[in-house]
PDB file of C-alpha atoms in Angstrom:
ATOM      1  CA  UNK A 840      72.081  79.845  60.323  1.00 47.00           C
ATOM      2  CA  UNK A 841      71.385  79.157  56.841  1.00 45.00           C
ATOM      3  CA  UNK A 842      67.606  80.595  55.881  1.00 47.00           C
ATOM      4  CA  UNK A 843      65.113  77.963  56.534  1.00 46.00           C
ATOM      5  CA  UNK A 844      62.457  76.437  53.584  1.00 51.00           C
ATOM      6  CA  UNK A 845      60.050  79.669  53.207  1.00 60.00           C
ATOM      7  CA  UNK A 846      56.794  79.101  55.025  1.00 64.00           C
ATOM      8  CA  UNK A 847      54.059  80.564  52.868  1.00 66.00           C
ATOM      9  CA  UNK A 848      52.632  83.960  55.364  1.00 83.00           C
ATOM     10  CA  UNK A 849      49.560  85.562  54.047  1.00 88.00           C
ATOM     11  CA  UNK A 850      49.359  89.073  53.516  1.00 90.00           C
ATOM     12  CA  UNK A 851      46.637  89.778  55.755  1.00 90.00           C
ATOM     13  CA  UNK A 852      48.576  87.792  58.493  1.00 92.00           C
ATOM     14  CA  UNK A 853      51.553  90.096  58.153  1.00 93.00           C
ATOM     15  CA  UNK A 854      49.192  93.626  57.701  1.00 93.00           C
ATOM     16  CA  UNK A 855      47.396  92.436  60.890  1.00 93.00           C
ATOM     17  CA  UNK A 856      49.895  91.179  63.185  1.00 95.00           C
ATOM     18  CA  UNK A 857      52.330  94.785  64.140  1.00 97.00           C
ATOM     19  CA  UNK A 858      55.197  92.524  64.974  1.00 97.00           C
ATOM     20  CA  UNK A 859      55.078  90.616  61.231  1.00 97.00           C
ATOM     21  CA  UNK A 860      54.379  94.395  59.746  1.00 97.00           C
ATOM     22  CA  UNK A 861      57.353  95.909  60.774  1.00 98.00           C
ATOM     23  CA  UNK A 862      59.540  92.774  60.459  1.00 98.00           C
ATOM     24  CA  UNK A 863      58.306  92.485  56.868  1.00 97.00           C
ATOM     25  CA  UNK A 864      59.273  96.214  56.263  1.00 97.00           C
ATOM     26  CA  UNK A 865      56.194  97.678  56.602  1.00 97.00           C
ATOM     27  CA  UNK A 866      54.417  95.100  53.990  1.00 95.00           C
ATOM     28  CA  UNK A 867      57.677  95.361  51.776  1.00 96.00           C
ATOM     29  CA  UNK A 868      58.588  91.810  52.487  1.00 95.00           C
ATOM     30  CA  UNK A 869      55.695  90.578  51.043  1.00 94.00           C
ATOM     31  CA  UNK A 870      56.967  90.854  47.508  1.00 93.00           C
ATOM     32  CA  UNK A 871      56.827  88.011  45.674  1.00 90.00           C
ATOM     33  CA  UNK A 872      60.017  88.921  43.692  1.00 94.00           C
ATOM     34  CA  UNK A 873      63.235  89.537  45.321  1.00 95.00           C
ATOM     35  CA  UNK A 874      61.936  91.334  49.166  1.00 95.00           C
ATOM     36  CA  UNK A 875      64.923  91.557  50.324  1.00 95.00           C
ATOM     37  CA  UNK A 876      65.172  94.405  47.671  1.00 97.00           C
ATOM     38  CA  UNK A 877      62.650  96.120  48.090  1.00 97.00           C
ATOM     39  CA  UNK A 878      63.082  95.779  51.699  1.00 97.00           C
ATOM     40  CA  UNK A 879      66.790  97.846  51.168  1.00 98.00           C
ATOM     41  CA  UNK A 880      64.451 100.057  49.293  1.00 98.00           C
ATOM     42  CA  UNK A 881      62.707 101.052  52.157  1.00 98.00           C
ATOM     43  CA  UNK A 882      65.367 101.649  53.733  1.00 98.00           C
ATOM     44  CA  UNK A 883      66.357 104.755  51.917  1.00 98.00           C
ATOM     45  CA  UNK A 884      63.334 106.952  53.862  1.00 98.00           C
ATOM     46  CA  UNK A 885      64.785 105.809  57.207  1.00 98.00           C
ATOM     47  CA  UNK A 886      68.070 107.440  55.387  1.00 98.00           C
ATOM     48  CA  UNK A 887      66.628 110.509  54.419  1.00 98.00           C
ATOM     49  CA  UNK A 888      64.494 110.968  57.611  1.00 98.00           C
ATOM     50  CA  UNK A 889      67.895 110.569  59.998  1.00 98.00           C
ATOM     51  CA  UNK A 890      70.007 112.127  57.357  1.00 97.00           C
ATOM     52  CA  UNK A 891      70.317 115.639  58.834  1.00 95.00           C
ATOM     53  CA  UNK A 892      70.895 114.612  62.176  1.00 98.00           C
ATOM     54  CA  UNK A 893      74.645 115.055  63.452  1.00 98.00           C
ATOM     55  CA  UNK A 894      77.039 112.028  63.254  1.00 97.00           C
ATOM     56  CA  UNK A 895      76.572 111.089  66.921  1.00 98.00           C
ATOM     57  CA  UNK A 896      72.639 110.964  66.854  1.00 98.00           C
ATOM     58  CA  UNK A 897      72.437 109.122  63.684  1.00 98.00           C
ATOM     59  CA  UNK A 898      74.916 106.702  64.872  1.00 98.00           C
ATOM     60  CA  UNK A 899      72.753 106.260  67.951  1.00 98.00           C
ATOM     61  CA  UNK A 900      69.537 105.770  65.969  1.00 98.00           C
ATOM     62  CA  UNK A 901      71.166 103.314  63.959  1.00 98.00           C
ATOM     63  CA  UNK A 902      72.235 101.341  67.065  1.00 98.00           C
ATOM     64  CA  UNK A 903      68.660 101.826  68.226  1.00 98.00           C
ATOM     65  CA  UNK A 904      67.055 100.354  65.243  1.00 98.00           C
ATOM     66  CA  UNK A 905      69.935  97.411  65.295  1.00 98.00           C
ATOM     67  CA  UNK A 906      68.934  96.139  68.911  1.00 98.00           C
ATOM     68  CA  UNK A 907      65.290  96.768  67.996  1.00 98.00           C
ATOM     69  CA  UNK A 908      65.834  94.754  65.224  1.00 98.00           C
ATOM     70  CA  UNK A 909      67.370  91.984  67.277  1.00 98.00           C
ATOM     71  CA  UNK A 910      64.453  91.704  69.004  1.00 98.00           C
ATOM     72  CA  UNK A 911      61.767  92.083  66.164  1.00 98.00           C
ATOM     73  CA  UNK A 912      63.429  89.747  64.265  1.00 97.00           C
ATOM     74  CA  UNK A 913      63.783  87.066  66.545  1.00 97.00           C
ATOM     75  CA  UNK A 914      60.432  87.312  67.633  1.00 97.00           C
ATOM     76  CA  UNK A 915      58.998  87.734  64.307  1.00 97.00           C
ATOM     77  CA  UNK A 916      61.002  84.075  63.382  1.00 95.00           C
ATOM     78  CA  UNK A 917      59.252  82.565  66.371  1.00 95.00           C
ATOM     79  CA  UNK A 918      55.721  83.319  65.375  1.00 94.00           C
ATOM     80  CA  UNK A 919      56.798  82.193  61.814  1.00 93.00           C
ATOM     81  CA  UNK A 920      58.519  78.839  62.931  1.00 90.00           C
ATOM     82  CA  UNK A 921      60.792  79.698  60.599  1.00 89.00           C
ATOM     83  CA  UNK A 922      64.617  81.161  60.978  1.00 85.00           C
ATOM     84  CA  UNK A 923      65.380  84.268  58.808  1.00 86.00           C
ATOM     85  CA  UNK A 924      62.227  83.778  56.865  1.00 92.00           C
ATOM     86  CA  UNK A 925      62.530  86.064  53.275  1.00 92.00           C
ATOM     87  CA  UNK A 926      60.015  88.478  53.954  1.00 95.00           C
ATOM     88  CA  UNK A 927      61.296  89.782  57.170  1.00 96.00           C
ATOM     89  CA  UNK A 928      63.657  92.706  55.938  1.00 97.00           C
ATOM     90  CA  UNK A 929      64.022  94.697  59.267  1.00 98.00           C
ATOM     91  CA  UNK A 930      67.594  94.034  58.845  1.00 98.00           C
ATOM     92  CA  UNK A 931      68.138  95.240  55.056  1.00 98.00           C
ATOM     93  CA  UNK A 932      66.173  98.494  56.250  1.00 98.00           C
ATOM     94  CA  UNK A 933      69.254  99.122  59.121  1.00 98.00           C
ATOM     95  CA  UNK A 934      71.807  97.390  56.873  1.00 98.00           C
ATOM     96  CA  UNK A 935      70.660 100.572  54.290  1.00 98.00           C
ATOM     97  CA  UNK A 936      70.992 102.591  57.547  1.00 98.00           C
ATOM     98  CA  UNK A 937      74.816 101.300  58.191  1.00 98.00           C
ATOM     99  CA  UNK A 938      75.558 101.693  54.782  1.00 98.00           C
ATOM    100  CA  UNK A 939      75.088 105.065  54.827  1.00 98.00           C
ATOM    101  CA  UNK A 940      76.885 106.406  58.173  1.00 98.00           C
ATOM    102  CA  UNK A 941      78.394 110.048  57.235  1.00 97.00           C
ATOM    103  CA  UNK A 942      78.083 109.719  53.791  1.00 97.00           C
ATOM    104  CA  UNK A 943      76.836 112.994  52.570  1.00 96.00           C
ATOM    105  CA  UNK A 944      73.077 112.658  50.763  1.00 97.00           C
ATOM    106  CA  UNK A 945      72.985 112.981  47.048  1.00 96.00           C
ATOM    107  CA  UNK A 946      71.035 110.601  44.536  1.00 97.00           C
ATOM    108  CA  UNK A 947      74.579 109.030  43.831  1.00 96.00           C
ATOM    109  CA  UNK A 948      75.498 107.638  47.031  1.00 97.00           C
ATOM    110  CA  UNK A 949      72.260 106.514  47.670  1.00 98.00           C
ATOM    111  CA  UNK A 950      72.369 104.648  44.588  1.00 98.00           C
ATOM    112  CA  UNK A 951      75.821 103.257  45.263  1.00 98.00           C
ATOM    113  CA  UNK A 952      75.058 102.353  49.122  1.00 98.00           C
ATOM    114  CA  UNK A 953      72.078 100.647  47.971  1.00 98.00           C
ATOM    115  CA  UNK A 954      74.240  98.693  44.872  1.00 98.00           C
ATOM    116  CA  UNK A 955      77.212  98.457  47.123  1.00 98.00           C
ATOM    117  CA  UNK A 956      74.838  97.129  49.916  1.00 98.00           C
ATOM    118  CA  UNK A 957      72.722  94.246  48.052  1.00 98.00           C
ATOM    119  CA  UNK A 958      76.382  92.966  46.615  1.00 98.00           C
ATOM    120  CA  UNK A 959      77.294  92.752  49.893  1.00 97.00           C
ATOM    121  CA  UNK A 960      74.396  91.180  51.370  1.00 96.00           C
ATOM    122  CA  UNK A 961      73.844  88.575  48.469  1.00 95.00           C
ATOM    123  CA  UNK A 962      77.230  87.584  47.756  1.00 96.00           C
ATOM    124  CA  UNK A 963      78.208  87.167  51.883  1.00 94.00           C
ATOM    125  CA  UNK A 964      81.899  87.419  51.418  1.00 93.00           C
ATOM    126  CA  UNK A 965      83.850  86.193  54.630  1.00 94.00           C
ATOM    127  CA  UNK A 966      82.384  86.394  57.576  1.00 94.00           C
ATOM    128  CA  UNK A 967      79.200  87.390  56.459  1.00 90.00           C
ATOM    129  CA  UNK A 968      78.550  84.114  55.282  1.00 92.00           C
ATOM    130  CA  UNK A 969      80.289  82.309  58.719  1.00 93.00           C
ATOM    131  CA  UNK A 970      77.731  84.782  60.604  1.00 90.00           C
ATOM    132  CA  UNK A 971      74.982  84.256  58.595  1.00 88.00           C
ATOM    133  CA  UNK A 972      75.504  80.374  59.011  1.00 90.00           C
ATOM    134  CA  UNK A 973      76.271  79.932  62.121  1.00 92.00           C
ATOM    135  CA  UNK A 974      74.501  82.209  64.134  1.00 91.00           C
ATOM    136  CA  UNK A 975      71.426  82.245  65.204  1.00 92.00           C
ATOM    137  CA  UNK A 976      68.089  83.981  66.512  1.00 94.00           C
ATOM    138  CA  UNK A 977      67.715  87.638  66.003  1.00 95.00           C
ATOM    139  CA  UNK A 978      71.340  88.272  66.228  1.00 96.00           C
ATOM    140  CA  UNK A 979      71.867  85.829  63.970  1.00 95.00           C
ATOM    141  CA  UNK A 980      69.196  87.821  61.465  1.00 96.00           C
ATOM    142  CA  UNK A 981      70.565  91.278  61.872  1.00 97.00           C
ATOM    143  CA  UNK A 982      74.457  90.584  61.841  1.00 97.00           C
ATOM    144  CA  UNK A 983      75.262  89.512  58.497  1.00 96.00           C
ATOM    145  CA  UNK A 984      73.155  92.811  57.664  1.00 97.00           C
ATOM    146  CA  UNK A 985      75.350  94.804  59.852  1.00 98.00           C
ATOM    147  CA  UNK A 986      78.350  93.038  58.153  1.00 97.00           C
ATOM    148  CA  UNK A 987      77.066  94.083  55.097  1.00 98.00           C
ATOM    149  CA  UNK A 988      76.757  97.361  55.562  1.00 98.00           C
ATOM    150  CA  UNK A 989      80.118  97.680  57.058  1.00 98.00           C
ATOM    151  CA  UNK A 990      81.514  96.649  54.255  1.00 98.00           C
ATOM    152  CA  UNK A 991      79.465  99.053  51.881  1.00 98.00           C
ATOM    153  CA  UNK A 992      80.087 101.962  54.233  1.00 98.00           C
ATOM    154  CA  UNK A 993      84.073 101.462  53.480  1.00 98.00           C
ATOM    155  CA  UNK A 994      83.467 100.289  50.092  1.00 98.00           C
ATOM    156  CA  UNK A 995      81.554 104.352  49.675  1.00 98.00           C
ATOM    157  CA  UNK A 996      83.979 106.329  52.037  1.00 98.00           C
ATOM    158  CA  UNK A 997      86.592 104.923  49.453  1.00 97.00           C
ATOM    159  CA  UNK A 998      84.758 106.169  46.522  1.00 96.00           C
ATOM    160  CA  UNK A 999      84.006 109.320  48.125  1.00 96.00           C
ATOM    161  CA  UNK A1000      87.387 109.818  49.446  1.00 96.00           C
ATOM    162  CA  UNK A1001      88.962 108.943  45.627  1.00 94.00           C
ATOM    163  CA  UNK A1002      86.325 111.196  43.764  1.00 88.00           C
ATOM    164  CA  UNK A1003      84.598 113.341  46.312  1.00 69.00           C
TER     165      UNK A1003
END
């Protein structure tokens, strides 16, 4: 589903309401210039945090924090009467997440997930754009994020596999 007009949320709506907070990234989302952004931005502590698990259990926190998300999201929309409003970046914080499955942790891949990842998510080549138009609810929120990702996650593994 194609973002609905913005609805204008006050910050002390989102700071009070825990569903809205963590939706809108912890406050993140409330940035009046590109949240989606900063959103991905804080993202990269979620990274760091999970970083030093093994494959399997940050695979699994990932997935944890993608059905979470499914349901934060959609929820979050609801009490905003507003589809895939701008400020909630739940999904660019597990889209940062996706993006960075088994890539080892130095300042240069997190640079290039987060570049390769806000490409990704802004330009919405095929079928991020399909899913991000035609689906809807909290799904609909998270899975062009988890497209996105995917697609920066191969996009790194290649650059990692050609230069290590």
């Amino acid at each position: 589903m194609t973002t609905s007009p913005q609805v204008d949320i006050s910050p002390r709506r989102v700071l009070l309401d825990p569903i809205l907070f963590i939706a809108f990234g912890f406050g993140s989302g409330l940035s009046s210039k590109a949240p989606g952004t900063v959103g991905t931005l804080v993202g990269i502590p979620f990274v760091l945090v999970f970083a030093g698990l093994p494959n399997w259990a940050y695979l699994l926190v990932t997935a944890l924090l993608f059905v979470f998300g499914i349901w934060l999201c959609g929820l979050a929309s609801r009490k905003l009467g507003v589809h895939d409003h701008g400020g909630i970046v739940w999904d660019e914080i597990v889209g940062m997440m996706i993006t960075m499955i088994a890539v080892p942790i130095s300042w240069w891949t997190l640079l290039a997930g987060f570049v390769l990842f806000r490409l990704f998510d802004i330009l919405k080549p095929w079928p991020i754009k399909v899913a991000d138009e035609r689906i809807g609810g909290g799904f609909g929120i998270m899975v062009d994020d988890l497209l996105a990702g995917l697609y920066a996650l191969l996009v790194l593994h290649g650059l990692l596999w050609l230069w290590g």
